[in-house]
Coordinates of C-alpha atoms and ligand atoms in Angstrom, one line a residue:
M101 CA 163.5 131.1 94.6
L102 CA 160.5 131.4 92.3
K103 CA 161.7 128.3 90.5
K104 CA 162.0 126.4 93.9
F105 CA 158.5 127.4 94.9
F106 CA 157.2 126.2 91.6
I107 CA 158.8 122.8 91.9
L108 CA 157.4 122.5 95.3
L109 CA 154.0 123.4 94.2
V110 CA 154.2 120.6 91.3
C111 CA 155.4 118.1 93.8
L112 CA 152.3 118.9 96.1
A113 CA 149.9 118.8 93.1
A114 CA 151.4 115.5 92.1
F115 CA 151.2 114.1 95.7
S116 CA 147.6 115.1 96.0
L117 CA 146.7 113.7 92.6
G118 CA 148.3 110.4 93.7
G119 CA 146.7 110.5 97.0
F120 CA 143.3 111.0 95.3
C121 CA 143.9 108.1 92.9
V122 CA 144.6 105.7 95.8
I123 CA 141.5 106.8 97.6
L124 CA 139.5 106.3 94.6
F125 CA 141.1 102.9 93.8
F126 CA 140.2 101.6 97.3
T127 CA 136.7 102.9 97.3
E128 CA 136.0 101.3 93.9
D129 CA 137.5 98.2 94.9
R130 CA 135.5 98.1 98.1
K131 CA 132.3 98.8 96.3
L132 CA 133.1 95.8 93.8
F133 CA 133.8 93.7 96.6
F134 CA 130.7 94.7 98.2
F135 CA 128.6 93.7 95.2
S136 CA 130.3 90.5 94.5
A137 CA 129.7 89.5 98.1
L138 CA 126.0 90.2 97.7
N139 CA 125.8 88.1 94.7
R140 CA 127.5 85.2 96.2
E141 CA 125.7 85.3 99.5
T142 CA 122.1 86.2 99.9
K143 CA 121.5 85.6 103.5
P144 CA 118.1 87.1 104.3
E145 CA 119.4 89.9 106.4
E146 CA 122.4 90.9 104.1
S147 CA 120.7 90.8 100.7
A148 CA 118.8 93.9 101.4
E149 CA 119.4 96.9 99.1
P150 CA 117.9 99.4 101.4
T151 CA 118.1 102.5 99.0
V152 CA 116.3 100.9 96.1
R153 CA 114.2 98.3 97.7
P154 CA 110.3 99.2 98.0
N155 CA 108.8 98.7 101.5
P156 CA 105.8 96.5 100.7
T157 CA 104.1 97.5 104.0
E158 CA 103.8 101.0 102.6
S159 CA 101.1 101.6 100.0
P160 CA 102.3 101.3 96.4
G161 CA 103.6 104.5 94.8
R162 CA 100.7 106.8 93.6
S163 CA 103.1 108.2 91.0
L164 CA 103.9 105.1 89.1
D165 CA 101.8 104.0 86.1
P166 CA 99.6 100.9 86.3
C167 CA 101.5 97.8 85.1
P168 CA 100.4 96.7 81.6
D169 CA 97.6 93.9 81.3
V170 CA 100.2 91.5 79.7
P171 CA 103.4 91.6 81.7
P172 CA 106.1 92.3 79.1
N173 CA 108.9 89.8 80.3
L174 CA 107.1 86.5 80.4
R175 CA 108.8 83.5 78.9
G176 CA 105.9 81.2 78.0
V177 CA 106.7 77.4 78.4
L178 CA 109.1 76.8 81.3
H179 CA 111.5 73.9 81.9
V180 CA 110.7 72.4 85.3
E181 CA 112.5 69.5 87.0
F182 CA 112.7 68.2 90.4
R183 CA 115.7 65.9 90.3
T184 CA 118.3 68.6 91.5
N185 CA 118.6 68.8 95.2
R186 CA 117.9 72.2 96.2
T187 CA 118.6 73.8 99.7
L188 CA 116.9 76.8 100.9
Q189 CA 120.0 78.7 100.6
D190 CA 120.3 77.7 97.0
V191 CA 116.9 79.0 96.4
R192 CA 117.8 82.3 98.2
N193 CA 120.9 82.8 95.8
H194 CA 118.8 81.8 92.8
V195 CA 115.8 84.1 93.5
G196 CA 118.2 87.1 94.1
P197 CA 118.1 90.2 96.1
L198 CA 114.7 91.7 95.0
I199 CA 112.5 89.8 97.4
Q200 CA 111.8 91.5 100.7
Q201 CA 111.9 89.5 104.1
G202 CA 108.8 87.4 104.3
G203 CA 108.6 86.5 100.6
R204 CA 107.2 89.9 99.6
Y205 CA 107.7 91.7 96.2
R206 CA 106.3 94.3 94.1
P207 CA 107.5 95.8 90.9
T208 CA 109.4 99.0 91.0
S209 CA 108.7 100.2 87.6
C210 CA 104.9 100.2 87.6
R211 CA 102.0 99.9 89.9
A212 CA 100.8 96.4 90.3
K213 CA 97.1 95.6 89.3
Q214 CA 96.3 93.4 92.3
K215 CA 97.8 92.8 95.7
V216 CA 98.1 88.8 95.9
A217 CA 98.7 86.8 98.9
V218 CA 99.9 83.3 98.0
I219 CA 98.8 80.8 100.4
V220 CA 100.6 77.4 100.8
P221 CA 99.2 74.6 103.2
F222 CA 102.1 72.7 104.7
R223 CA 103.3 70.1 107.0
N224 CA 106.7 68.3 106.6
R225 CA 107.2 68.9 102.9
S226 CA 110.4 71.0 103.0
Q227 CA 112.1 69.7 99.8
H228 CA 108.8 70.2 97.9
L229 CA 108.7 73.7 99.3
N230 CA 112.3 74.5 98.2
H231 CA 111.3 73.5 94.6
W232 CA 108.2 75.4 94.7
L233 CA 110.0 78.5 96.0
Y234 CA 112.8 78.0 93.3
Y235 CA 110.2 78.3 90.4
L236 CA 107.5 80.3 91.7
H237 CA 109.2 83.5 92.8
P238 CA 110.8 84.3 89.5
V239 CA 107.4 83.7 87.9
L240 CA 105.5 85.8 90.1
M241 CA 108.0 88.5 89.8
R242 CA 107.8 88.3 86.1
Q243 CA 104.1 88.6 86.3
Q244 CA 104.6 92.0 88.0
L245 CA 102.5 91.2 91.0
D246 CA 102.5 92.8 94.5
Y247 CA 102.7 89.7 96.4
G248 CA 103.6 87.8 99.6
V249 CA 104.0 84.1 100.1
Y250 CA 102.4 82.6 103.3
V251 CA 103.4 79.0 104.1
I252 CA 100.8 77.8 106.8
N253 CA 102.3 75.0 108.7
Q254 CA 100.1 72.7 110.5
D255 CA 101.7 71.9 114.0
G256 CA 101.7 68.4 115.6
D257 CA 100.6 65.2 114.0
G258 CA 96.9 65.2 114.2
A259 CA 94.7 64.7 111.2
F260 CA 95.7 67.3 108.4
N261 CA 93.3 69.9 107.4
R262 CA 94.3 71.7 104.1
A263 CA 91.1 73.7 103.9
K264 CA 91.5 75.1 107.3
L265 CA 95.1 76.1 106.7
M266 CA 93.8 78.0 103.7
N267 CA 91.2 80.0 105.8
I268 CA 94.1 80.7 108.2
G269 CA 96.2 82.0 105.4
F270 CA 93.6 84.2 104.4
N271 CA 93.0 85.6 107.9
E272 CA 96.7 86.0 108.8
S273 CA 97.9 87.6 105.6
L274 CA 95.1 90.2 105.8
K275 CA 96.5 91.2 109.2
E276 CA 99.9 92.3 107.4
Y277 CA 98.6 94.0 104.2
D278 CA 95.5 95.0 102.4
Y279 CA 95.6 92.1 99.9
D280 CA 92.7 91.8 97.5
C281 CA 93.4 88.6 95.8
F282 CA 94.3 85.1 97.2
V283 CA 95.9 82.3 95.5
F284 CA 95.6 79.0 97.3
S285 CA 98.4 76.6 96.0
D286 CA 99.6 73.0 96.9
V287 CA 103.2 72.9 97.7
D288 CA 103.8 70.4 95.0
L289 CA 102.4 72.0 92.1
V290 CA 104.6 74.1 89.8
P291 CA 103.2 75.9 86.7
L292 CA 104.8 75.0 83.1
D293 CA 103.8 78.2 81.6
D294 CA 104.3 81.7 83.2
R295 CA 101.4 83.2 80.9
N296 CA 99.3 81.5 83.7
L297 CA 98.8 84.6 85.7
Y298 CA 98.5 84.4 89.4
R299 CA 95.8 86.9 89.6
C300 CA 92.1 86.9 90.3
S301 CA 89.3 87.7 87.8
D302 CA 85.6 88.3 87.6
H303 CA 84.9 84.6 88.6
P304 CA 86.9 82.3 91.0
R305 CA 89.7 80.9 89.1
H306 CA 91.0 77.4 88.9
L307 CA 94.7 77.5 87.6
S308 CA 95.8 73.9 87.6
V309 CA 93.8 72.7 84.7
A310 CA 96.4 70.3 83.1
V311 CA 98.4 68.4 85.7
D312 CA 100.9 65.8 84.5
K313 CA 99.6 63.4 87.2
F314 CA 96.2 63.5 85.4
N315 CA 97.8 63.2 81.9
F316 CA 97.3 66.9 81.5
I317 CA 93.5 66.7 81.2
L318 CA 90.8 68.2 83.5
P319 CA 89.5 64.9 85.4
Y320 CA 86.1 66.5 85.9
A321 CA 84.5 69.9 85.1
T322 CA 83.7 70.9 88.7
I323 CA 87.4 70.3 89.9
F324 CA 88.7 73.1 92.1
G325 CA 91.7 71.5 93.8
G326 CA 95.5 72.3 93.2
V327 CA 96.0 75.9 92.5
T328 CA 93.1 78.4 92.7
A329 CA 92.5 82.3 92.9
L330 CA 89.7 84.1 94.6
S331 CA 89.3 87.7 95.2
K332 CA 88.5 88.8 98.8
Q333 CA 84.9 89.4 97.8
Q334 CA 84.6 86.1 96.1
F335 CA 86.2 84.3 99.0
L336 CA 83.9 86.0 101.6
K337 CA 80.8 85.4 99.5
V338 CA 81.1 81.7 100.2
N339 CA 82.4 82.0 103.8
G340 CA 85.7 80.6 102.6
F341 CA 86.6 76.9 102.9
S342 CA 84.8 74.5 105.4
N343 CA 87.0 74.0 108.6
T344 CA 85.6 70.5 109.1
F345 CA 87.4 68.4 106.5
W346 CA 89.9 66.4 108.2
G347 CA 92.1 64.1 106.2
W348 CA 92.6 63.8 102.6
G349 CA 89.8 64.8 100.0
G350 CA 86.4 66.6 99.7
E351 CA 87.4 70.1 100.8
D352 CA 88.1 71.2 97.2
D353 CA 84.8 69.8 95.9
D354 CA 83.1 71.4 99.0
L355 CA 84.4 74.8 97.9
S356 CA 83.5 74.2 94.4
Q357 CA 79.7 73.6 95.6
R358 CA 79.9 76.7 97.6
L359 CA 80.8 78.7 94.6
S360 CA 78.0 77.3 92.6
Y361 CA 75.4 77.8 95.2
R362 CA 76.3 81.4 95.3
G363 CA 76.0 81.8 91.6
M364 CA 79.6 81.9 90.6
F365 CA 81.4 80.1 87.8
I366 CA 84.8 78.6 87.6
S367 CA 87.1 80.4 85.3
R368 CA 90.1 78.7 83.7
P369 CA 93.1 79.3 81.4
D370 CA 93.3 77.2 78.3
S371 CA 94.8 73.6 78.7
V372 CA 98.2 74.7 77.2
T373 CA 98.6 77.7 79.5
G374 CA 97.4 75.8 82.4
R375 CA 99.8 73.0 82.4
Y376 CA 101.5 72.0 85.8
K377 CA 104.0 69.5 87.0
M378 CA 103.3 67.8 90.4
I379 CA 106.1 66.7 92.5
K380 CA 105.8 62.8 92.9
H381 CA 104.7 61.8 96.3
G382 CA 103.1 59.0 98.2
R383 CA 100.3 59.6 100.8
D384 CA 101.6 61.4 103.9
S385 CA 101.1 60.1 107.4
H386 CA 98.1 61.5 109.2
N387 CA 96.4 62.4 106.0
D388 CA 94.4 59.5 105.3
P389 CA 91.3 59.7 103.0
N390 CA 88.5 61.4 104.9
P391 CA 85.7 58.6 105.3
N392 CA 83.2 61.3 106.0
S393 CA 83.8 63.4 102.9
V394 CA 81.1 61.8 100.7
Q395 CA 78.3 62.4 103.3
K396 CA 79.7 66.0 104.0
L397 CA 79.5 66.8 100.4
T398 CA 75.7 66.3 100.4
E399 CA 75.5 68.9 103.2
T400 CA 77.6 71.9 101.8
Y401 CA 74.4 73.9 101.3
L402 CA 73.1 73.5 104.9
N403 CA 76.7 74.2 106.5
M404 CA 78.3 76.9 104.4
D405 CA 76.9 79.9 106.2
T406 CA 78.0 78.6 109.6
D407 CA 81.2 76.6 108.8
G408 CA 83.8 78.8 107.4
I409 CA 85.8 82.0 107.8
N410 CA 83.1 83.2 110.3
S411 CA 83.6 80.1 112.7
L412 CA 87.5 79.9 112.2
S413 CA 89.3 79.0 115.5
Y414 CA 93.0 78.2 115.8
T415 CA 96.1 79.3 117.7
V416 CA 99.1 80.9 116.2
R417 CA 102.3 79.1 117.6
E418 CA 104.8 81.0 115.7
I419 CA 105.4 83.4 112.9
R420 CA 108.8 83.2 111.3
K421 CA 110.0 85.6 108.5
D422 CA 112.3 83.9 106.0
L423 CA 113.5 85.9 103.0
L424 CA 111.4 83.9 100.7
Y425 CA 108.2 83.3 102.8
T426 CA 106.2 84.0 106.0
F427 CA 106.1 80.7 107.9
V428 CA 103.1 80.7 110.2
T429 CA 102.8 77.6 112.5
V430 CA 99.3 77.0 113.8
D431 CA 97.5 74.7 116.0
V432 CA 94.2 73.8 114.1
Q433 CA 92.8 71.8 117.1
A434 CA 93.0 68.5 115.1
P435 CA 91.5 65.4 116.1
A436 CA 94.1 62.3 116.1
G437 CA 94.6 61.3 112.6
Ligands
UD2_538 C1 94.6 66.6 95.5 C2 94.5 68.0 95.0 C3 94.6 68.9 96.2 C4 93.7 68.5 97.4 C5 93.9 67.0 97.7 C6 92.9 66.5 98.7 C7 94.9 68.5 92.6 C8 95.8 68.9 91.7 N1 95.2 68.3 93.9 O1 96.0 66.4 95.9 O2 94.4 70.2 96.0 O3 92.4 68.8 97.1 O4 93.8 66.2 96.5 O5 93.0 66.9 99.9 O6 93.7 68.5 92.4 N2 100.1 68.6 102.6 C9 101.3 68.8 103.2 N3 101.8 67.8 104.2 C10 100.9 66.8 104.3 C11 99.7 66.6 103.7 C12 99.4 67.6 102.8 O7 102.1 69.8 103.2 O8 101.3 65.8 105.2 C13 99.8 69.9 101.8 C14 100.7 70.1 100.5 O9 100.6 71.5 100.2 C15 100.0 69.3 99.6 C16 98.5 69.5 99.8 O10 98.4 69.6 101.2 O11 100.4 69.4 98.1 C17 97.5 68.4 99.1 O12 97.9 67.1 99.7 P1 98.4 66.0 98.7 O13 99.5 66.6 97.8 O14 98.7 64.7 99.4 O15 97.2 65.7 97.8 P2 96.9 65.3 96.3 O16 98.2 65.3 95.4 O17 96.1 64.1 96.1
MN539 MN1 100.0 66.4 95.7

């Protein structure tokens, strides 16, 4: 009798062990499956890792140590090419799951030194935007920035106004988060060295100092187009960009003059670190050279206190959150162009 009972006990134990193994097997399997699915598909909604992702709208963790001055994982010179056709989904897959909806990121291992809004003026350059996102997100992450990407899309086909879009980006990004540094970047400029930090410094910073289109030299000393970084304070000190440069050219020189009139200097990386590749393009429609720009540049000093952030007027048509960026479509009240 005792022997039978003992055999029954052994059978029961073996059965439970077997059952346990089966459960374990399926759990592991499903977990593996879940992770591989994540790696293959990074649709914006699915790529979230809710338990480990920081919420960038909350203030950065007080308990983290500040990030080091020199980010430790930079690579230096980068290989950049624009021949590959990149879809937005390709870029989402490439950039990976660490980005938060709206193109937001901040390091998890340390407290970022600055909160950076990256503002990109835009209209009808989707292929450029895909390349830009493909290269920039990994760089900005390696630079350990607490950042967000804002693509400011001019609605309609009136005259393009790059500078006003920048002002709008400044305004709109600040409604979302307490940014203290603003990087203004053309959509077609990709850095060739990730040691060129997308951060602000004591003086307004011109980052795109050696662009391939200009044979990697600075065309003139006061140039302030391409990619620039200004702290909130520096930007407000000059009342932002002018809102009244319609069409191509002049708006960058106007900002450069504003800086100089307010006693600021232009800071730059060296010409090796500051190398850039520009995506080749022709002139866009509705962005012809501005015939008034030469005259307007003689009036910067007169106009800068009344034409800028303090006189900015526009209407937001739509704010769309992609995984990789916040896309703000705006009516800038453009004249025909
Ligand atoms: C130069 C400057 C640029 C700006 C411009 C004059 C450098 C390296 N670049 O660039 O900063 O001062 O002259 O305005 O100094 N865009 C669109 N859609 C359009 C038109 C423009 O998205 O239809 C945006 C886009 O981000 C583009 C930027 O505006 O990169 C500047 O326009 P551009 O690329 O035609 O001007 P480019 O290359 O002569
Ligand atoms: Mn360009």
